[in-house]
Every structure is written in structure tokens, then in C-alpha cells.
Amino acid sequence: MIIMGPDSLLLRLACTLIVVFYLVKKINRALTVRQFKQTHGCLPPASEPRKDPILSLDALPGILHAARHDGILNYLQAAYCRNGSTFLSSFLGSNDIFTIDPENIKTMLAVKFTDFELGEKRRAAFHPLLGNGIFSTDGAQWEHSRALLRPSFTRTQISSTEFHERHVQSLIRNIPRDGSTVDLQTLFFSMTLETSIDLLVGETVDSQHSASDDFAEFAKHISHAQRMISLILTFGVLSKLHCGSGFKKSIRVVRGFIGKYVRKAIQNRTSLDAEKQQRERYVFLHELVQDTCDEARLTDELLSILIAGRDTTAGLLSMLFYELAQRPEVWERLQTEVGTLEGQLPSFEQLKQLKYLSWVINETLRLHPIVPSNIRTATRDTVLPVGGGPDGKAPVFVSKGQNVVYTVYAMHRRQDLYGPDADEFRPERWATIRPGWAFLPFNGGPRICLGQQYALTLTSYTTVRILQTFKSISNRDPGPWKEWLGLTMASKNGIKVSLVPK
Ligand code: HEM
């Protein structure tokens, strides 16, 4: 007979109590969820088949294969084709909802904005590079960043076409006139780095300068760091196997580059404040230093906006010229429209009148959304309006802490929303369609892109000036288009074309 001492009796009692407490909590939670689902009429959405219930690694081979062959976007689109427009998928223990239902996306981003946040998965991925900048914060900190930033995008600022002309001139100078091959994507990325620095820091950098070691290093490492973030978002903890010291070095180089501007602004803080009344332009960094002298925080904000300003617009211009290089009929129609300007530099108002150009830009953003996929996390138990039940029409329950991935790339290619030719580049479709939340290149709701008007003006202006300078364009890339995914999307092989001057 074994006689237990008082210590082991206590231990047993404590263990039993913990198990009972855990079970009661679980049962209580299950009952609350059941009640919540009943009240809101929720039904489960379709679910990706799953054999591994613990680590949920079923999807790993498919995702690895897609990543190796630069086909993540098509992989995601195929998943929606298999499962419908809202479905559940588990990967590495995270049971995420995937959706391309415009009503669900509108609910998350606008109607129930406070029921969702950027979430831990995204914060963890973005934080090493972007710290607590606007792209990795929620709540009061995000509101503060946004309020600080908004004045930079007033109409006067974005409509200053002299600002754009300066930068576009240096881009055009770098396009060869002898018909030899040029990678337009590289030139667009240099130009948008220059425009962003001008806009945010108030300093002009010419393209000669941007070819210097500092700039080249910055450009290389910012792309590498973003690529690593995209891997962390896709592969979670497994990405640690791949993102090692290279990631840390890229972060150091990139933050060091931005840090130089920040330190200079902090040093000149007093004189900047005194000059403020005389300055016509709002310079983001000059305003920020009046608010805080915290170097890390300033670097976080500035770097976030620099990435937002550089990569997105360069990606859009690149994909637009990729399409133009394959479509002489679209190029010719644009030439006719731009001809109405009679060779004059376009004003902001004139750019707005170029209807066909706006269709071409919309069609580019539809087929090639520069932010192709995004994620939010529920802050409380909540409901998405559609996607549940066998017909996908019932509301769907979203548990507190659950991630919802929305894939704008796949939504923009839905045949039931855009017609049977949804995969084709056809700008003319914009004469009749008004897709509402089914077209979401700039996000929506309170976190809608702040730079939308600025980006569209710069894209239109650059396109018009290239059309005014060159009479034809031809594709010089023999291979199929391949995606490059960082925080935004670009072309892995660049955009190789040749242009013939007028
Ligand atoms: C074609 C060009 C652009 C596209 C397609 C685009 C797209 C987007 C998207 C999809 C978001 C939402 C991101 C998220 O929820 O995680 C966003 C946010 C944002 N964008 Fe853009 N963007 C473009 C250009 C720009 C430019 C040029 C700037 C600034 C110079 C800018 C500044 C911002 C900022 C500050 C936010 C954060 C808004 C917030 O969280 O409150 N964007 N953009």
C-alpha cells in the first residue's frame, strides 16, 4: 500500500483543479460561440481538406512549389476556384479564413472596422523593418500617424505638375534613343525613390546621384528586406530557416540610410520650425520632428511612407508599360488621346480629362493589383455577412484572434464579377462597369491608401510624357511574366522594352 504525503496530495489536487478549470473554460467558450453563431445565423464556410490536424502542414508542399516557381498568386487563385469565394484553410496551426467576397471585405475594412486590426501575424512580420510605423500599428498610435501624414497629400501638393516634370525629365533622359533594350522597371523604381525623398524629406536627388553606391545599396537591401517579410508572412516560423543574417544586414542598411535624413532634421529642428511659416510645401519629416525627436520612431514613419511611395507607383508604372509593350492598339489609342494636348505639358486638370488613360490605369490595377493580398485579425468574436453554408450565402463566424486573408488579385479576376473575359486586359470595359468594393487596389474604409491621388497623378503624368516623347514601344522580354512578391508586387525579370523617339 502506497501512502501519499501531504505534498503529493496537494499536487494532485492542484493538477485536477487546473484540468477542471481548463475544461470548464473550454465548455463555456464552446457554448458562448454556439449561442453567438445561432443568434447571427452563421454557418461554416467551405474548408480546405486537411489530413494533418496538429501542425496542419498539408498545404506546405503546394506553397513551396508555388514559391519556387514564382506562382504564389496563381496558387491562391486556384484555391478560390477549388473552394469558392470564402473558405477556411489551416497552415502551421493557424486556422485562417480566406475571402474574395466584396461584402466581406467591405465589412472588415469599413462597416465593422473596429472588429478587425492588422493583427499579430502582420505586426511580427513588419516590425523588424518598419518598427511602429503606420503600416504596423493600430488604434491611437495609427490615428496619430495618419493625422500627421494627411496634410502631405492635399490637392495643391499632389497637383503640382512642376514637381513631377522635374523627376520625369530625369527618367526620360535615361531611356535610350537608339532602340536598344532598356529595363523600364529599374528606371521607374529609381524615379519613385527620388520623388518620395523629395516629397518626404524635401531634398532633390538627381538620377546621377541615385546611381551612387548609397542609393544602389539602399535599393538592393530594401527589396531584399521586403522579400524576407513576404516569406515571414507566408511561412511563419519556418521562414526563420531562410531569413538569417542577410535580413538583419538589409534592415541595418535601410534604416541607416533613412536615419541620416532623420538625424539631420532633428539637428535642424529649431530652424525648420522658424522657416515653417515661409515654406509653401508641407514636408513630412519637418512636421514630424516638431512632434517627436525619437530617432527610432521617426525612422519607422519615414521608412514606411518611403516604401509606400516608391514601390507601389513604380510597380503600377511597370505593369502598365508591360501591357503597353504587348498591345500596339492600346498604345495607339493612348497616343491619339494624348495628341489632344498638342505637345504641351499636361496640367492636373487636363490629366483628369484623359478618359482612356484612366481606363488603362484601372485595367492595370485590376489585373495586376500592386498589393495583391492582405490580412486582418478579429479583435472580438464577429461575423462576416456571406460565405457560409452550402450555397455560401450564410454569415460566417470569425473568432477573436482569427486571421482573415483577402486576396484582391483573385477578386479582380472573378468571372462572375468582371465577365468571362476577366483574365484579359481590356481597358474598354471601364466604359460601363462600376465595380464598387469588387475593385480594391487602394484598400478601403478608414485605412484607405493616403497616397492614391498622388500615385495616380504621377502615373498619369509619367505615362503622358513618355507617350509625348516616343512614337512606339516593343517588348524585348522573350520569357513569360514572373511575379516578384515583397510587400508589393513587381515583375521578377523587370520590364524589358525598346522605345523609338518621335
Ligand atoms: C499605385 C500606387 C499605390 C497603391 C496601389 C497603394 C495601395 C495601398 C494599399 C492597398 C494600402 C492598404 C495597406 C494595408 O491595409 O495594409 C495602402 C495604404 C497606404 N498607402 Fe498606398 N498605395 C499606392 C501609393 C501610395 C503612395 C505613393 C503613398 C505615399 C507616398 C502611399 C501611402 C500609403 C499610406 C500612408 C498607407 C497607410 C494607410 C493607413 O494604414 O492608414 N500609397 N496603399
Coordinates of C-alpha atoms and ligand atoms in Angstrom, one line a residue:
M1 CA 0.0 0.0 0.0
I2 CA 1.4 3.4 -1.1
I3 CA 0.8 6.2 1.4
M4 CA 0.8 9.7 -0.2
G5 CA 2.4 12.5 1.7
P6 CA 0.5 15.8 2.0
D7 CA 2.7 17.4 -0.7
S8 CA 1.8 14.9 -3.4
L9 CA -1.9 15.1 -2.4
L10 CA -1.7 18.8 -2.8
L11 CA 0.0 18.4 -6.2
R12 CA -2.7 16.0 -7.4
L13 CA -5.4 18.4 -6.2
A14 CA -3.8 21.3 -8.0
C15 CA -3.5 19.4 -11.2
T16 CA -7.1 18.2 -11.1
L17 CA -8.2 21.8 -10.4
I18 CA -6.2 23.1 -13.4
V19 CA -7.7 20.4 -15.7
V20 CA -11.2 21.1 -14.4
F21 CA -10.7 24.9 -14.8
Y22 CA -9.5 24.3 -18.4
L23 CA -12.4 22.1 -19.3
V24 CA -15.0 24.4 -17.8
K25 CA -13.4 27.3 -19.7
K26 CA -13.4 25.3 -22.9
I27 CA -17.1 24.2 -22.5
N28 CA -18.1 27.7 -21.6
R29 CA -16.4 29.1 -24.7
A30 CA -18.0 26.4 -26.9
L31 CA -21.4 27.3 -25.5
T32 CA -20.9 31.0 -26.0
V33 CA -19.7 30.5 -29.6
R34 CA -22.7 28.2 -30.3
Q35 CA -25.1 30.8 -29.0
F36 CA -23.3 33.6 -30.9
K37 CA -23.5 31.6 -34.2
Q38 CA -27.2 30.8 -33.6
T39 CA -28.0 34.4 -32.9
H40 CA -26.3 35.6 -36.1
G41 CA -27.4 32.6 -38.3
C42 CA -23.7 31.7 -39.0
L43 CA -22.9 28.5 -41.0
P44 CA -19.4 27.2 -41.6
P45 CA -17.7 28.1 -44.9
A46 CA -16.0 25.5 -47.2
S47 CA -12.8 24.1 -45.8
E48 CA -9.6 23.0 -47.5
P49 CA -9.1 19.3 -46.9
R50 CA -6.8 18.5 -44.0
K51 CA -5.0 15.3 -43.0
D52 CA -2.6 16.7 -40.5
P53 CA -4.7 18.0 -37.6
I54 CA -1.8 19.1 -35.4
L55 CA 0.7 21.1 -37.4
S56 CA -1.6 21.4 -40.5
L57 CA 1.3 21.1 -42.9
D58 CA -0.9 19.7 -45.7
A59 CA -0.5 22.9 -47.8
L60 CA 3.3 23.1 -47.4
P61 CA 4.4 21.2 -50.5
G62 CA 1.9 23.2 -52.7
I63 CA 3.0 26.5 -51.2
L64 CA 6.7 25.6 -51.5
H65 CA 6.3 24.5 -55.1
A66 CA 4.4 27.8 -55.9
A67 CA 7.0 29.9 -54.2
R68 CA 9.8 28.1 -56.1
H69 CA 8.1 28.7 -59.4
D70 CA 7.1 32.3 -58.7
G71 CA 3.4 31.3 -58.7
I72 CA 2.0 32.2 -55.3
L73 CA -0.7 34.4 -56.8
N74 CA -1.9 31.7 -59.2
Y75 CA -1.7 29.2 -56.3
L76 CA -4.1 31.4 -54.3
Q77 CA -6.4 32.0 -57.2
A78 CA -6.6 28.2 -57.8
A79 CA -7.5 27.7 -54.1
Y80 CA -10.5 30.0 -54.5
C81 CA -11.5 28.2 -57.7
R82 CA -11.5 24.9 -55.7
N83 CA -13.3 26.1 -52.6
G84 CA -15.4 29.1 -53.5
S85 CA -15.0 32.7 -52.7
T86 CA -14.8 32.3 -48.9
F87 CA -13.2 29.3 -47.3
L88 CA -11.2 28.1 -44.3
S89 CA -7.6 26.9 -44.6
S90 CA -5.2 25.8 -41.9
F91 CA -1.5 26.2 -42.1
L92 CA 1.1 25.8 -39.3
G93 CA -1.6 25.6 -36.7
S94 CA -3.4 28.8 -37.8
N95 CA -6.9 28.4 -39.0
D96 CA -7.5 31.3 -41.3
I97 CA -10.5 32.5 -43.3
F98 CA -9.8 33.4 -47.0
T99 CA -12.2 35.6 -48.8
I100 CA -12.8 37.4 -52.1
D101 CA -16.4 38.4 -51.4
P102 CA -16.6 42.2 -51.7
E103 CA -19.3 42.3 -49.0
N104 CA -17.0 40.6 -46.5
I105 CA -14.1 42.8 -47.4
K106 CA -16.3 45.9 -47.0
T107 CA -17.4 44.7 -43.6
M108 CA -13.8 44.1 -42.4
L109 CA -12.4 47.4 -43.7
A110 CA -15.3 49.7 -43.2
V111 CA -18.6 48.6 -41.7
K112 CA -17.0 46.8 -38.7
F113 CA -13.7 48.5 -38.8
T114 CA -13.1 48.2 -35.1
D115 CA -13.8 44.5 -35.1
F116 CA -10.6 44.0 -37.0
E117 CA -6.9 45.1 -36.7
L118 CA -3.7 44.5 -38.6
G119 CA -3.0 41.7 -36.2
E120 CA -0.1 39.9 -34.6
K121 CA 1.0 38.0 -37.7
R122 CA 1.4 41.1 -39.7
R123 CA 2.9 43.1 -36.8
A124 CA 5.5 40.4 -36.2
A125 CA 6.5 40.3 -39.8
F126 CA 6.7 44.1 -40.4
H127 CA 8.1 45.1 -37.0
P128 CA 11.8 44.3 -37.6
L129 CA 12.0 46.6 -40.6
L130 CA 9.2 49.2 -40.0
G131 CA 9.1 49.3 -36.2
N132 CA 5.9 51.1 -35.1
G133 CA 5.3 53.0 -38.3
I134 CA 1.8 53.4 -39.9
F135 CA 1.9 50.0 -41.5
S136 CA 2.4 48.1 -38.3
T137 CA 0.2 49.9 -35.7
D138 CA -3.5 50.1 -34.8
G139 CA -5.6 52.2 -32.5
A140 CA -4.4 55.6 -31.2
Q141 CA -0.9 55.2 -32.5
W142 CA -2.2 54.6 -36.0
E143 CA -4.6 57.5 -35.8
H144 CA -1.8 59.8 -34.8
S145 CA 0.4 58.7 -37.7
R146 CA -2.4 59.1 -40.1
A147 CA -3.4 62.6 -38.9
L148 CA 0.2 63.7 -39.1
L149 CA 0.6 62.4 -42.7
R150 CA -2.7 63.5 -44.2
P151 CA -1.7 67.2 -44.9
S152 CA 1.1 65.9 -47.2
F153 CA -1.5 64.8 -49.7
T154 CA -3.6 67.9 -50.0
R155 CA -4.7 68.7 -53.5
T156 CA -2.3 71.6 -54.0
Q157 CA 0.6 69.3 -53.2
I158 CA -0.4 66.4 -55.5
S159 CA -1.4 68.6 -58.4
S160 CA 2.0 70.3 -58.6
T161 CA 2.9 69.0 -62.0
E162 CA 6.2 71.0 -61.9
F163 CA 7.2 68.7 -59.2
H164 CA 6.5 65.7 -61.4
E165 CA 8.1 67.2 -64.5
R166 CA 11.5 67.6 -62.8
H167 CA 11.6 63.9 -61.9
V168 CA 10.1 62.6 -65.2
Q169 CA 12.7 64.6 -67.2
S170 CA 15.5 62.7 -65.5
L171 CA 13.7 59.4 -66.2
I172 CA 13.3 60.2 -69.9
R173 CA 16.9 61.2 -70.2
N174 CA 17.8 57.6 -69.2
I175 CA 15.8 55.9 -71.8
P176 CA 18.0 55.0 -74.9
R177 CA 17.1 56.8 -78.2
D178 CA 18.7 54.2 -80.4
G179 CA 16.1 51.5 -79.9
S180 CA 18.3 49.4 -77.6
T181 CA 16.7 47.4 -74.8
V182 CA 16.0 49.1 -71.5
D183 CA 14.5 47.8 -68.3
L184 CA 11.8 50.4 -67.5
Q185 CA 11.1 48.8 -64.1
T186 CA 14.6 49.7 -62.8
L187 CA 14.1 53.3 -64.1
F188 CA 10.7 53.6 -62.5
F189 CA 12.0 52.4 -59.2
S190 CA 14.8 55.0 -59.3
M191 CA 12.3 57.7 -60.2
T192 CA 9.9 56.9 -57.4
L193 CA 12.7 56.7 -54.9
E194 CA 13.7 60.3 -56.0
T195 CA 10.1 61.6 -55.9
S196 CA 9.5 60.0 -52.5
I197 CA 12.6 61.5 -51.0
D198 CA 11.7 64.9 -52.4
L199 CA 8.1 64.6 -51.1
L200 CA 9.0 63.3 -47.6
V201 CA 12.3 65.0 -46.9
G202 CA 12.2 68.0 -49.1
E203 CA 15.5 67.1 -50.8
T204 CA 16.0 66.7 -54.5
V205 CA 18.3 63.9 -55.6
D206 CA 19.1 63.7 -59.3
S207 CA 19.4 60.4 -61.1
Q208 CA 23.1 60.7 -61.3
H209 CA 23.2 60.8 -57.6
S210 CA 20.7 58.0 -57.2
A211 CA 23.1 55.7 -59.1
S212 CA 25.7 56.3 -56.4
D213 CA 26.7 53.4 -54.1
D214 CA 24.5 54.6 -51.2
F215 CA 21.4 54.7 -53.3
A216 CA 22.1 51.4 -55.1
E217 CA 22.8 49.7 -51.7
F218 CA 19.6 51.1 -50.3
A219 CA 17.5 50.0 -53.3
K220 CA 19.0 46.5 -53.2
H221 CA 18.5 46.0 -49.4
I222 CA 15.1 47.4 -49.3
S223 CA 13.9 44.9 -51.9
H224 CA 15.7 42.1 -50.0
A225 CA 14.1 43.1 -46.7
Q226 CA 10.7 43.2 -48.2
R227 CA 11.1 39.8 -49.8
M228 CA 12.0 38.4 -46.4
I229 CA 8.9 40.0 -44.8
S230 CA 6.8 38.4 -47.5
L231 CA 8.4 35.0 -46.7
I232 CA 7.7 35.5 -42.9
L233 CA 4.0 36.3 -43.7
T234 CA 3.7 33.2 -45.9
F235 CA 5.8 30.7 -43.9
G236 CA 5.6 32.0 -40.4
V237 CA 8.2 30.3 -38.1
L238 CA 9.5 28.2 -40.9
S239 CA 10.9 31.3 -42.6
K240 CA 13.5 31.6 -39.8
L241 CA 15.4 28.8 -41.6
H242 CA 15.8 31.2 -44.6
C243 CA 15.8 34.7 -43.2
G244 CA 19.1 34.9 -41.3
S245 CA 21.8 37.4 -41.1
G246 CA 21.0 38.7 -44.6
F247 CA 17.7 40.0 -43.3
K248 CA 19.4 41.7 -40.4
K249 CA 22.0 43.3 -42.7
S250 CA 19.3 44.6 -45.0
I251 CA 17.4 46.1 -42.1
R252 CA 20.6 47.8 -40.9
V253 CA 21.5 49.3 -44.3
V254 CA 17.9 50.5 -45.0
R255 CA 17.4 52.0 -41.5
G256 CA 20.9 53.6 -41.6
F257 CA 20.1 55.3 -44.9
I258 CA 16.9 56.8 -43.6
G259 CA 18.5 57.6 -40.2
K260 CA 20.8 60.1 -41.9
Y261 CA 17.9 62.2 -43.0
V262 CA 16.2 61.8 -39.6
R263 CA 19.3 62.9 -37.7
K264 CA 19.8 66.0 -39.9
A265 CA 16.2 67.0 -39.4
I266 CA 16.5 66.6 -35.6
Q267 CA 19.6 68.7 -35.6
N268 CA 17.9 71.5 -37.6
R269 CA 14.7 71.2 -35.7
T270 CA 14.6 74.8 -34.4
S271 CA 15.4 76.4 -37.7
L272 CA 12.9 74.2 -39.5
D273 CA 10.2 75.4 -37.2
A274 CA 11.1 79.0 -37.7
E275 CA 11.1 78.6 -41.5
K276 CA 7.8 76.7 -41.5
Q277 CA 5.6 79.9 -42.0
Q278 CA 7.5 80.8 -45.1
R279 CA 7.5 77.4 -46.7
E280 CA 4.9 76.7 -49.3
R281 CA 5.3 72.9 -49.2
Y282 CA 4.5 70.7 -46.4
V283 CA 7.5 68.4 -45.8
F284 CA 6.5 65.3 -43.9
L285 CA 9.8 64.9 -41.9
H286 CA 9.9 68.6 -41.0
E287 CA 6.4 68.2 -39.4
L288 CA 7.3 65.0 -37.7
V289 CA 10.3 66.4 -35.9
Q290 CA 8.1 69.1 -34.3
D291 CA 6.1 66.2 -32.8
T292 CA 8.9 63.9 -31.6
C293 CA 12.7 63.7 -31.6
D294 CA 12.7 60.0 -31.1
E295 CA 15.0 58.8 -33.8
A296 CA 13.7 55.3 -34.0
R297 CA 10.1 56.4 -34.2
L298 CA 10.9 59.0 -36.9
T299 CA 12.8 56.3 -38.9
D300 CA 9.8 54.0 -38.6
E301 CA 7.3 56.5 -40.0
L302 CA 9.6 57.8 -42.7
L303 CA 10.6 54.4 -43.9
S304 CA 7.0 53.2 -44.1
I305 CA 6.0 56.0 -46.3
L306 CA 9.1 55.7 -48.4
I307 CA 8.2 52.1 -49.2
A308 CA 4.6 53.0 -49.8
G309 CA 5.6 55.8 -52.1
R310 CA 8.4 54.1 -54.0
D311 CA 7.4 50.5 -54.7
T312 CA 3.7 50.9 -55.4
T313 CA 3.8 53.6 -58.0
A314 CA 6.9 52.0 -59.6
G315 CA 5.0 48.7 -59.7
L316 CA 2.0 50.2 -61.3
L317 CA 4.0 52.0 -64.0
S318 CA 6.0 48.9 -64.7
M319 CA 2.9 46.7 -65.2
L320 CA 1.2 49.4 -67.3
F321 CA 4.2 49.6 -69.7
Y322 CA 4.4 45.8 -69.6
E323 CA 0.8 45.8 -71.0
L324 CA 1.5 48.6 -73.5
A325 CA 4.6 46.8 -74.9
Q326 CA 2.4 43.9 -75.9
R327 CA -0.6 45.9 -77.2
P328 CA 0.1 48.3 -80.0
E329 CA -3.7 49.1 -80.4
V330 CA -3.8 50.4 -76.8
W331 CA -0.6 52.4 -77.3
E332 CA -2.1 53.9 -80.5
R333 CA -5.3 54.9 -78.8
L334 CA -3.4 56.5 -76.0
Q335 CA -1.3 58.4 -78.5
T336 CA -4.4 59.8 -80.1
E337 CA -5.8 60.9 -76.7
V338 CA -2.5 62.4 -75.6
G339 CA -2.3 64.2 -79.0
T340 CA -5.2 66.4 -77.9
L341 CA -2.6 68.1 -75.6
E342 CA -0.7 69.3 -78.7
G343 CA 2.6 68.5 -77.2
Q344 CA 2.1 70.8 -74.1
L345 CA 2.9 69.7 -70.6
P346 CA -0.3 68.5 -69.1
S347 CA -1.9 70.3 -66.1
F348 CA -3.5 68.4 -63.3
E349 CA -7.0 69.3 -64.7
Q350 CA -6.0 68.1 -68.2
L351 CA -4.7 64.8 -66.8
K352 CA -8.2 64.2 -65.3
Q353 CA -9.8 64.7 -68.7
L354 CA -7.8 61.8 -70.3
K355 CA -10.5 59.2 -70.0
Y356 CA -8.9 56.4 -71.9
L357 CA -5.7 56.8 -69.9
S358 CA -7.7 56.4 -66.7
W359 CA -9.3 53.2 -68.1
V360 CA -5.8 51.8 -68.9
I361 CA -4.6 52.6 -65.4
N362 CA -7.7 51.0 -63.8
E363 CA -7.3 47.9 -66.0
T364 CA -3.7 47.6 -65.0
L365 CA -4.6 47.9 -61.3
R366 CA -7.4 45.3 -61.8
L367 CA -5.2 42.6 -63.4
H368 CA -2.0 43.5 -61.5
P369 CA -3.0 44.9 -58.1
I370 CA 0.2 46.1 -56.6
V371 CA -0.8 45.0 -53.1
P372 CA -2.3 41.6 -54.2
S373 CA -3.1 40.1 -50.9
N374 CA -3.7 41.4 -47.4
I375 CA -4.7 40.3 -43.9
R376 CA -6.7 41.4 -40.9
T377 CA -7.3 39.8 -37.5
A378 CA -10.5 39.9 -35.5
T379 CA -10.3 41.9 -32.2
R380 CA -13.5 40.2 -30.9
D381 CA -15.9 37.5 -31.9
T382 CA -17.6 38.8 -35.0
V383 CA -19.5 38.0 -38.2
L384 CA -18.8 38.3 -41.9
P385 CA -22.0 38.7 -43.9
V386 CA -21.5 35.9 -46.6
G387 CA -19.6 32.8 -47.4
G388 CA -21.2 30.3 -45.0
G389 CA -23.3 27.2 -45.7
P390 CA -23.5 25.0 -48.9
D391 CA -24.6 28.0 -51.1
G392 CA -22.1 30.4 -49.5
K393 CA -24.8 32.9 -48.6
A394 CA -25.0 32.5 -44.8
P395 CA -23.0 34.7 -42.4
V396 CA -19.6 33.3 -41.3
F397 CA -18.4 33.4 -37.7
V398 CA -15.0 34.9 -37.0
S399 CA -13.4 34.0 -33.7
K400 CA -11.5 36.7 -31.7
G401 CA -7.9 36.5 -32.9
Q402 CA -8.7 34.6 -36.1
N403 CA -7.0 35.9 -39.3
V404 CA -8.9 36.8 -42.4
V405 CA -6.9 36.9 -45.6
Y406 CA -8.4 38.9 -48.5
T407 CA -6.9 38.3 -52.0
V408 CA -7.6 41.3 -54.2
Y409 CA -5.6 39.7 -57.0
A410 CA -8.1 36.8 -57.2
M411 CA -11.2 39.0 -56.6
H412 CA -10.2 41.2 -59.5
R413 CA -10.2 38.2 -61.8
R414 CA -13.6 36.8 -60.8
Q415 CA -15.6 36.0 -63.9
D416 CA -18.9 36.4 -62.1
L417 CA -17.9 40.0 -61.3
Y418 CA -16.0 41.0 -64.4
G419 CA -17.4 38.7 -67.1
P420 CA -16.0 35.7 -69.0
D421 CA -13.0 37.8 -70.3
A422 CA -11.9 38.7 -66.7
D423 CA -8.4 37.4 -67.4
E424 CA -8.0 39.7 -70.4
F425 CA -6.5 43.2 -70.4
R426 CA -9.4 45.2 -71.9
P427 CA -9.5 48.9 -70.8
E428 CA -12.7 49.5 -72.7
R429 CA -14.6 47.5 -70.0
W430 CA -14.3 50.6 -67.8
A431 CA -16.7 52.5 -70.1
T432 CA -19.6 50.6 -68.5
I433 CA -18.6 48.9 -65.2
R434 CA -18.8 50.4 -61.6
P435 CA -17.5 47.6 -59.5
G436 CA -17.6 49.3 -56.1
W437 CA -15.9 47.1 -53.4
A438 CA -15.1 44.5 -56.1
F439 CA -12.3 46.8 -57.2
L440 CA -9.9 47.5 -54.4
P441 CA -6.3 48.4 -55.5
F442 CA -6.0 51.1 -52.8
N443 CA -7.9 49.4 -49.9
G444 CA -11.0 51.0 -48.5
G445 CA -12.5 52.4 -45.3
P446 CA -10.6 54.4 -42.7
R447 CA -7.3 52.8 -43.7
I448 CA -7.7 53.6 -47.4
C449 CA -4.4 54.5 -49.1
L450 CA -3.4 58.1 -48.3
G451 CA -1.3 58.3 -51.5
Q452 CA -3.9 57.3 -54.0
Q453 CA -4.3 60.7 -55.7
Y454 CA -0.6 61.4 -55.7
A455 CA 0.2 58.0 -57.2
L456 CA -2.5 58.3 -59.9
T457 CA -1.2 61.8 -60.8
L458 CA 2.4 60.7 -61.0
T459 CA 1.4 57.6 -63.0
S460 CA -0.7 59.6 -65.5
Y461 CA 1.9 62.4 -65.8
T462 CA 4.8 60.0 -66.4
T463 CA 2.8 57.9 -69.0
V464 CA 1.7 61.1 -70.9
R465 CA 5.3 62.4 -71.0
I466 CA 6.7 59.1 -72.3
L467 CA 3.9 59.0 -74.9
Q468 CA 4.8 62.6 -76.0
T469 CA 8.5 61.7 -76.4
F470 CA 8.3 58.2 -78.0
K471 CA 6.3 57.1 -81.0
S472 CA 6.4 53.3 -80.4
I473 CA 7.3 50.7 -77.9
S474 CA 8.1 47.0 -78.3
N475 CA 8.5 44.1 -75.9
R476 CA 12.1 42.8 -75.5
D477 CA 11.4 40.1 -72.9
P478 CA 11.2 36.6 -74.5
G479 CA 10.1 34.8 -71.3
P480 CA 6.7 34.6 -69.6
W481 CA 5.9 37.2 -66.9
K482 CA 7.0 36.1 -63.5
E483 CA 5.9 37.6 -60.2
W484 CA 8.2 39.2 -57.6
L485 CA 6.4 39.4 -54.2
G486 CA 7.7 41.7 -51.4
L487 CA 5.2 43.9 -49.6
T488 CA 4.1 44.8 -53.1
M489 CA 4.2 43.0 -56.4
A490 CA 6.6 43.7 -59.3
S491 CA 8.0 41.8 -62.3
K492 CA 10.8 39.4 -61.4
N493 CA 12.5 39.9 -64.8
G494 CA 12.0 43.7 -65.0
I495 CA 10.2 45.3 -67.9
K496 CA 12.5 45.0 -70.9
V497 CA 11.4 47.1 -73.8
S498 CA 12.7 49.3 -76.6
L499 CA 11.3 52.7 -77.5
V500 CA 11.6 54.7 -80.7
P501 CA 11.7 58.5 -80.2
K502 CA 9.4 60.9 -82.2
Ligands
HEM1 C1 -0.2 52.6 -57.2 C2 0.1 53.1 -56.1 C3 -0.4 52.7 -54.8 C4 -1.1 51.6 -54.4 C5 -1.7 50.5 -55.4 C6 -1.4 51.6 -53.0 C7 -2.1 50.7 -52.3 C8 -2.3 50.8 -50.9 C9 -3.0 49.8 -50.1 C10 -3.6 48.5 -50.7 C11 -3.0 50.2 -48.8 C12 -3.5 49.4 -47.7 C13 -2.4 48.7 -47.0 C14 -2.9 47.8 -45.8 O1 -4.1 47.9 -45.4 O2 -2.2 47.1 -45.3 C15 -2.2 51.4 -48.8 C16 -2.0 52.1 -47.6 C17 -1.3 53.3 -47.6 N1 -0.7 53.9 -48.6 FE1 -0.8 53.4 -50.6 N2 -0.7 52.7 -52.5 C18 -0.1 53.4 -53.5 C19 0.7 54.5 -53.4 C20 1.0 55.2 -52.3 C21 1.8 56.3 -52.2 C22 2.5 57.0 -53.4 C23 1.9 56.7 -50.9 C24 2.7 57.8 -50.3 C25 3.6 58.4 -50.8 C26 1.0 55.8 -50.2 C27 0.8 55.9 -48.8 C28 0.0 55.0 -48.1 C29 -0.2 55.0 -46.7 C30 0.4 56.0 -45.8 C31 -1.0 54.0 -46.3 C32 -1.4 53.5 -44.9 C33 -2.8 54.0 -44.6 C34 -3.2 53.6 -43.3 O3 -2.9 52.5 -42.8 O4 -3.9 54.4 -42.7 N3 0.5 54.9 -51.1 N4 -1.8 51.8 -50.1

